[in-house]
Each structure stands twice: as structure tokens, then as C-alpha cells.
mmCIF file of C-alpha atoms in Angstrom:
data_model
loop_
_atom_site.group_PDB
_atom_site.id
_atom_site.type_symbol
_atom_site.label_atom_id
_atom_site.label_comp_id
_atom_site.label_asym_id
_atom_site.label_seq_id
_atom_site.Cartn_x
_atom_site.Cartn_y
_atom_site.Cartn_z
ATOM 1 C CA MET A 120 48.446 -18.408 -1.043
ATOM 2 C CA THR A 121 44.973 -16.894 -1.220
ATOM 3 C CA THR A 122 41.838 -18.877 -0.568
ATOM 4 C CA GLN A 123 38.984 -18.364 -2.916
ATOM 5 C CA ALA A 124 35.389 -18.174 -1.691
ATOM 6 C CA PRO A 125 33.128 -20.879 -3.084
ATOM 7 C CA PRO A 126 30.968 -19.703 -5.987
ATOM 8 C CA GLN A 127 27.571 -18.391 -4.981
ATOM 9 C CA HIS A 128 24.455 -19.207 -6.913
ATOM 10 C CA LEU A 129 22.523 -16.027 -7.651
ATOM 11 C CA ASP A 130 18.779 -15.778 -7.997
ATOM 12 C CA GLN A 131 17.934 -14.751 -11.562
ATOM 13 C CA ALA A 132 15.085 -12.439 -10.521
ATOM 14 C CA THR A 133 16.923 -10.439 -7.853
ATOM 15 C CA GLY A 134 20.593 -11.115 -8.615
ATOM 16 C CA LEU A 135 21.193 -11.803 -4.904
ATOM 17 C CA PRO A 136 22.746 -14.857 -3.277
ATOM 18 C CA ALA A 137 20.220 -17.241 -1.723
ATOM 19 C CA HIS A 138 21.079 -16.170 1.858
ATOM 20 C CA GLU A 139 20.407 -12.497 0.989
ATOM 21 C CA GLN A 140 16.953 -12.937 -0.565
ATOM 22 C CA PRO A 141 14.307 -10.541 0.743
ATOM 23 C CA THR A 142 11.717 -12.047 3.041
ATOM 24 C CA ALA A 143 8.831 -10.451 1.116
ATOM 25 C CA PRO A 144 8.177 -10.540 -2.634
ATOM 26 C CA ILE A 145 9.477 -7.664 -4.737
ATOM 27 C CA GLU A 146 7.082 -5.578 -6.791
ATOM 28 C CA PRO A 147 8.036 -5.867 -10.486
ATOM 29 C CA GLY A 148 9.898 -2.806 -11.716
ATOM 30 C CA THR A 149 11.012 -1.697 -8.240
ATOM 31 C CA ASP A 150 13.520 -2.736 -5.616
ATOM 32 C CA GLU A 151 10.997 -2.420 -2.770
ATOM 33 C CA PRO A 152 9.712 -5.540 -1.024
ATOM 34 C CA ILE A 153 5.950 -5.685 -0.640
ATOM 35 C CA VAL A 154 4.896 -5.729 3.001
ATOM 36 C CA ASP A 155 1.621 -6.503 4.723
ATOM 37 C CA SER A 156 0.034 -3.136 5.369
ATOM 38 C CA LEU A 157 -2.287 -3.843 8.301
ATOM 39 C CA PRO A 158 0.454 -4.149 10.979
ATOM 40 C CA LEU A 159 1.993 -0.854 9.828
ATOM 41 C CA LEU A 160 -1.137 1.203 10.458
ATOM 42 C CA ASP A 161 -0.991 3.470 13.468
ATOM 43 C CA HIS A 162 -3.385 2.605 16.322
ATOM 44 C CA ARG A 163 -5.937 5.277 15.301
ATOM 45 C CA SER A 164 -6.190 3.974 11.728
ATOM 46 C CA ARG A 165 -6.143 0.316 12.817
ATOM 47 C CA SER A 166 -9.070 0.915 15.187
ATOM 48 C CA ARG A 167 -11.228 1.825 12.153
ATOM 49 C CA ALA A 168 -10.447 -1.453 10.337
ATOM 50 C CA ILE A 169 -13.349 -3.927 10.131
ATOM 51 C CA SER A 170 -13.902 -7.442 8.880
ATOM 52 C CA PRO A 171 -15.228 -7.671 5.280
ATOM 53 C CA ARG A 172 -18.245 -9.691 6.458
ATOM 54 C CA LEU A 173 -19.299 -6.826 8.774
ATOM 55 C CA ALA A 174 -18.877 -4.042 6.207
ATOM 56 C CA PRO A 175 -21.960 -2.114 5.061
ATOM 57 C CA ARG A 176 -22.267 -0.728 1.538
ATOM 58 C CA GLY A 177 -19.533 1.733 0.676
ATOM 59 C CA ARG A 178 -16.029 2.328 -0.601
ATOM 60 C CA TYR A 179 -13.053 0.860 1.228
ATOM 61 C CA LEU A 180 -9.343 0.212 1.190
ATOM 62 C CA ALA A 181 -8.581 -3.453 1.941
ATOM 63 C CA LEU A 182 -5.395 -4.149 3.894
ATOM 64 C CA GLN A 183 -3.752 -7.524 4.547
ATOM 65 C CA ASP A 184 -1.837 -9.143 7.387
ATOM 66 C CA GLY A 185 -1.011 -12.592 6.070
ATOM 67 C CA ASP A 186 -4.383 -14.255 5.526
ATOM 68 C CA ASP A 187 -6.264 -11.668 7.614
ATOM 69 C CA MET A 188 -7.950 -8.888 5.619
ATOM 70 C CA ARG A 189 -9.515 -5.755 7.066
ATOM 71 C CA LEU A 190 -11.367 -2.875 5.421
ATOM 72 C CA ILE A 191 -11.077 0.822 6.147
ATOM 73 C CA ARG A 192 -13.998 2.872 4.930
ATOM 74 C CA LEU A 193 -13.361 5.961 2.810
ATOM 75 C CA GLU A 194 -15.647 8.210 4.853
ATOM 76 C CA THR A 195 -14.758 11.602 3.414
ATOM 77 C CA ASN A 196 -14.280 12.899 -0.126
ATOM 78 C CA ILE A 197 -10.519 13.255 0.409
ATOM 79 C CA THR A 198 -8.450 10.658 2.271
ATOM 80 C CA HIS A 199 -4.788 11.467 2.936
ATOM 81 C CA LEU A 200 -2.393 8.487 2.942
ATOM 82 C CA GLY A 201 1.019 8.901 4.537
ATOM 83 C CA ARG A 202 3.339 8.732 7.512
ATOM 84 C CA GLY A 203 2.583 12.206 8.863
ATOM 85 C CA LEU A 204 0.426 12.889 11.898
ATOM 86 C CA THR A 205 -2.202 14.668 9.791
ATOM 87 C CA SER A 206 -2.761 11.664 7.480
ATOM 88 C CA ASP A 207 -6.212 10.067 7.604
ATOM 89 C CA LEU A 208 -4.674 6.653 6.974
ATOM 90 C CA ARG A 209 -1.277 6.686 8.672
ATOM 91 C CA PHE A 210 1.432 4.103 7.987
ATOM 92 C CA GLU A 211 4.459 3.756 10.223
ATOM 93 C CA HIS A 212 7.080 2.911 7.607
ATOM 94 C CA GLN A 213 10.145 4.923 6.605
ATOM 95 C CA HIS A 214 9.521 4.529 2.847
ATOM 96 C CA VAL A 215 6.092 6.144 3.072
ATOM 97 C CA SER A 216 6.262 9.934 2.718
ATOM 98 C CA ARG A 217 4.576 12.146 5.316
ATOM 99 C CA THR A 218 1.946 13.188 2.765
ATOM 100 C CA HIS A 219 2.345 10.342 0.277
ATOM 101 C CA ALA A 220 -0.923 10.200 -1.671
ATOM 102 C CA LEU A 221 -4.599 11.131 -1.746
ATOM 103 C CA VAL A 222 -7.721 9.145 -2.545
ATOM 104 C CA VAL A 223 -10.332 11.582 -3.845
ATOM 105 C CA ARG A 224 -14.035 10.862 -4.422
ATOM 106 C CA HIS A 225 -15.971 13.109 -6.767
ATOM 107 C CA GLY A 226 -19.450 11.764 -7.397
ATOM 108 C CA ARG A 227 -19.052 8.233 -8.746
ATOM 109 C CA VAL A 228 -15.421 8.755 -9.743
ATOM 110 C CA VAL A 229 -12.580 7.836 -7.368
ATOM 111 C CA ARG A 230 -9.006 8.959 -8.089
ATOM 112 C CA VAL A 231 -5.597 8.295 -6.574
ATOM 113 C CA LEU A 232 -3.133 11.189 -6.669
ATOM 114 C CA ASP A 233 0.544 10.995 -5.776
ATOM 115 C CA ASN A 234 1.516 13.910 -3.536
ATOM 116 C CA ARG A 235 5.140 14.310 -4.721
ATOM 117 C CA SER A 236 6.194 11.238 -2.744
ATOM 118 C CA THR A 237 9.746 9.958 -2.832
ATOM 119 C CA ALA A 238 8.928 6.260 -3.335
ATOM 120 C CA GLY A 239 6.042 6.849 -5.737
ATOM 121 C CA THR A 240 2.427 5.743 -5.893
ATOM 122 C CA TYR A 241 1.452 2.759 -8.028
ATOM 123 C CA VAL A 242 -1.907 1.484 -9.285
ATOM 124 C CA ASN A 243 -1.918 -2.074 -10.623
ATOM 125 C CA GLY A 244 1.890 -2.024 -10.818
ATOM 126 C CA ARG A 245 2.098 1.214 -12.840
ATOM 127 C CA ARG A 246 3.556 4.388 -11.329
ATOM 128 C CA VAL A 247 0.987 7.187 -11.420
ATOM 129 C CA VAL A 248 0.698 10.881 -10.740
ATOM 130 C CA ALA A 249 -3.102 10.778 -10.889
ATOM 131 C CA THR A 250 -5.507 8.140 -12.160
ATOM 132 C CA ASN A 251 -9.082 6.950 -11.769
ATOM 133 C CA ILE A 252 -9.489 3.692 -9.863
ATOM 134 C CA GLN A 253 -12.160 1.001 -9.916
ATOM 135 C CA ASP A 254 -13.240 -1.848 -7.687
ATOM 136 C CA GLY A 255 -10.381 -4.342 -7.360
ATOM 137 C CA ASP A 256 -7.523 -2.000 -8.289
ATOM 138 C CA VAL A 257 -4.330 -2.486 -6.271
ATOM 139 C CA ILE A 258 -2.699 0.630 -4.813
ATOM 140 C CA ARG A 259 0.878 0.694 -3.543
ATOM 141 C CA VAL A 260 2.427 3.540 -1.550
ATOM 142 C CA GLY A 261 6.098 2.829 -0.970
ATOM 143 C CA PRO A 262 6.190 -0.891 -0.124
ATOM 144 C CA ILE A 263 2.648 -0.972 1.297
ATOM 145 C CA VAL A 264 -0.091 -2.592 -0.766
ATOM 146 C CA MET A 265 -3.856 -2.170 -0.447
ATOM 147 C CA GLN A 266 -6.854 -2.806 -2.659
ATOM 148 C CA TYR A 267 -9.699 -0.450 -3.499
ATOM 149 C CA THR A 268 -12.998 -2.241 -2.827
ATOM 150 C CA GLU A 269 -16.618 -1.248 -3.375
ATOM 151 C CA ILE A 270 -19.316 -3.101 -1.477
ATOM 152 C CA LYS A 271 -22.714 -2.738 -3.101
#
């Protein structure tokens, strides 16, 4: 006589049983959970992060850790995002490629370019190869989310 496991109720959004739900929300159109990006910065990048109330005029990437937000200033015309040691903004996460993406300033225009990453680069939930960004746009590299912010 075989015993049958009790039926499991599956979540409609993820198709997973309740006990297997991810701890972080899932970005629509992907299977990657969204994670707070601030704790995944390496120590060098994290040391550059400042409170929004202390930020002078400029262009920044805003990173979250729960309710805590910090800004990292885009100081040069090209900012490399990735896991590699040469990245200007370095994330310690296995789903971020070594040279994942670039943020490029050219005059008043700011662009995000995917650098042939495995997990892709997204702006406002849409996978991109290259696109212009504006104040308030949300950038995701792998599962890490940040927001482009201009302080005027």
C-alpha cells in the first residue's frame, strides 16, 4: 500500500509550494529574485556611498538596504558595473558578470550599456543592450537593483 503525499497549494505567480517561496520578490519576466544591492557592494565601493541628504549636485546611483538608501556618485564619464576587480562599482554576487554593464555620460545624455552579460541588464523592467536613462529610471544587473538619480 502506497501513501500519498497531501496536496500542496501552489502560488499562482511562481508555481512553487508555499514553503519554497523565494524570500525576495521576483522581477516580472525573470526567475531572479530582487536583492538589496547595498550589502553586496565590495568595501571599496561601499565606502563611497553617502546619505541622500548629504549629496551635492550631481548624478548618482541609489542603492537600497531595506529602508536605508545610499548614493554613489558617477564621478567619471564611464562607470563599469560588475563583479570583476576592475569594476568601478563592484558587486559580490555570482549572477553579476565580471564586466556586466557600463553607465556612460556624454554631455547631458546618460546611457546604460550591457557588456554581453549572462544575466542581462534591465532598465525599468525591460532588457536592454543600450539605452538612454533619465532621473528615476531603475537599473537591474542580474538580481541587483539600483536607481539613477540626478540631484540639481
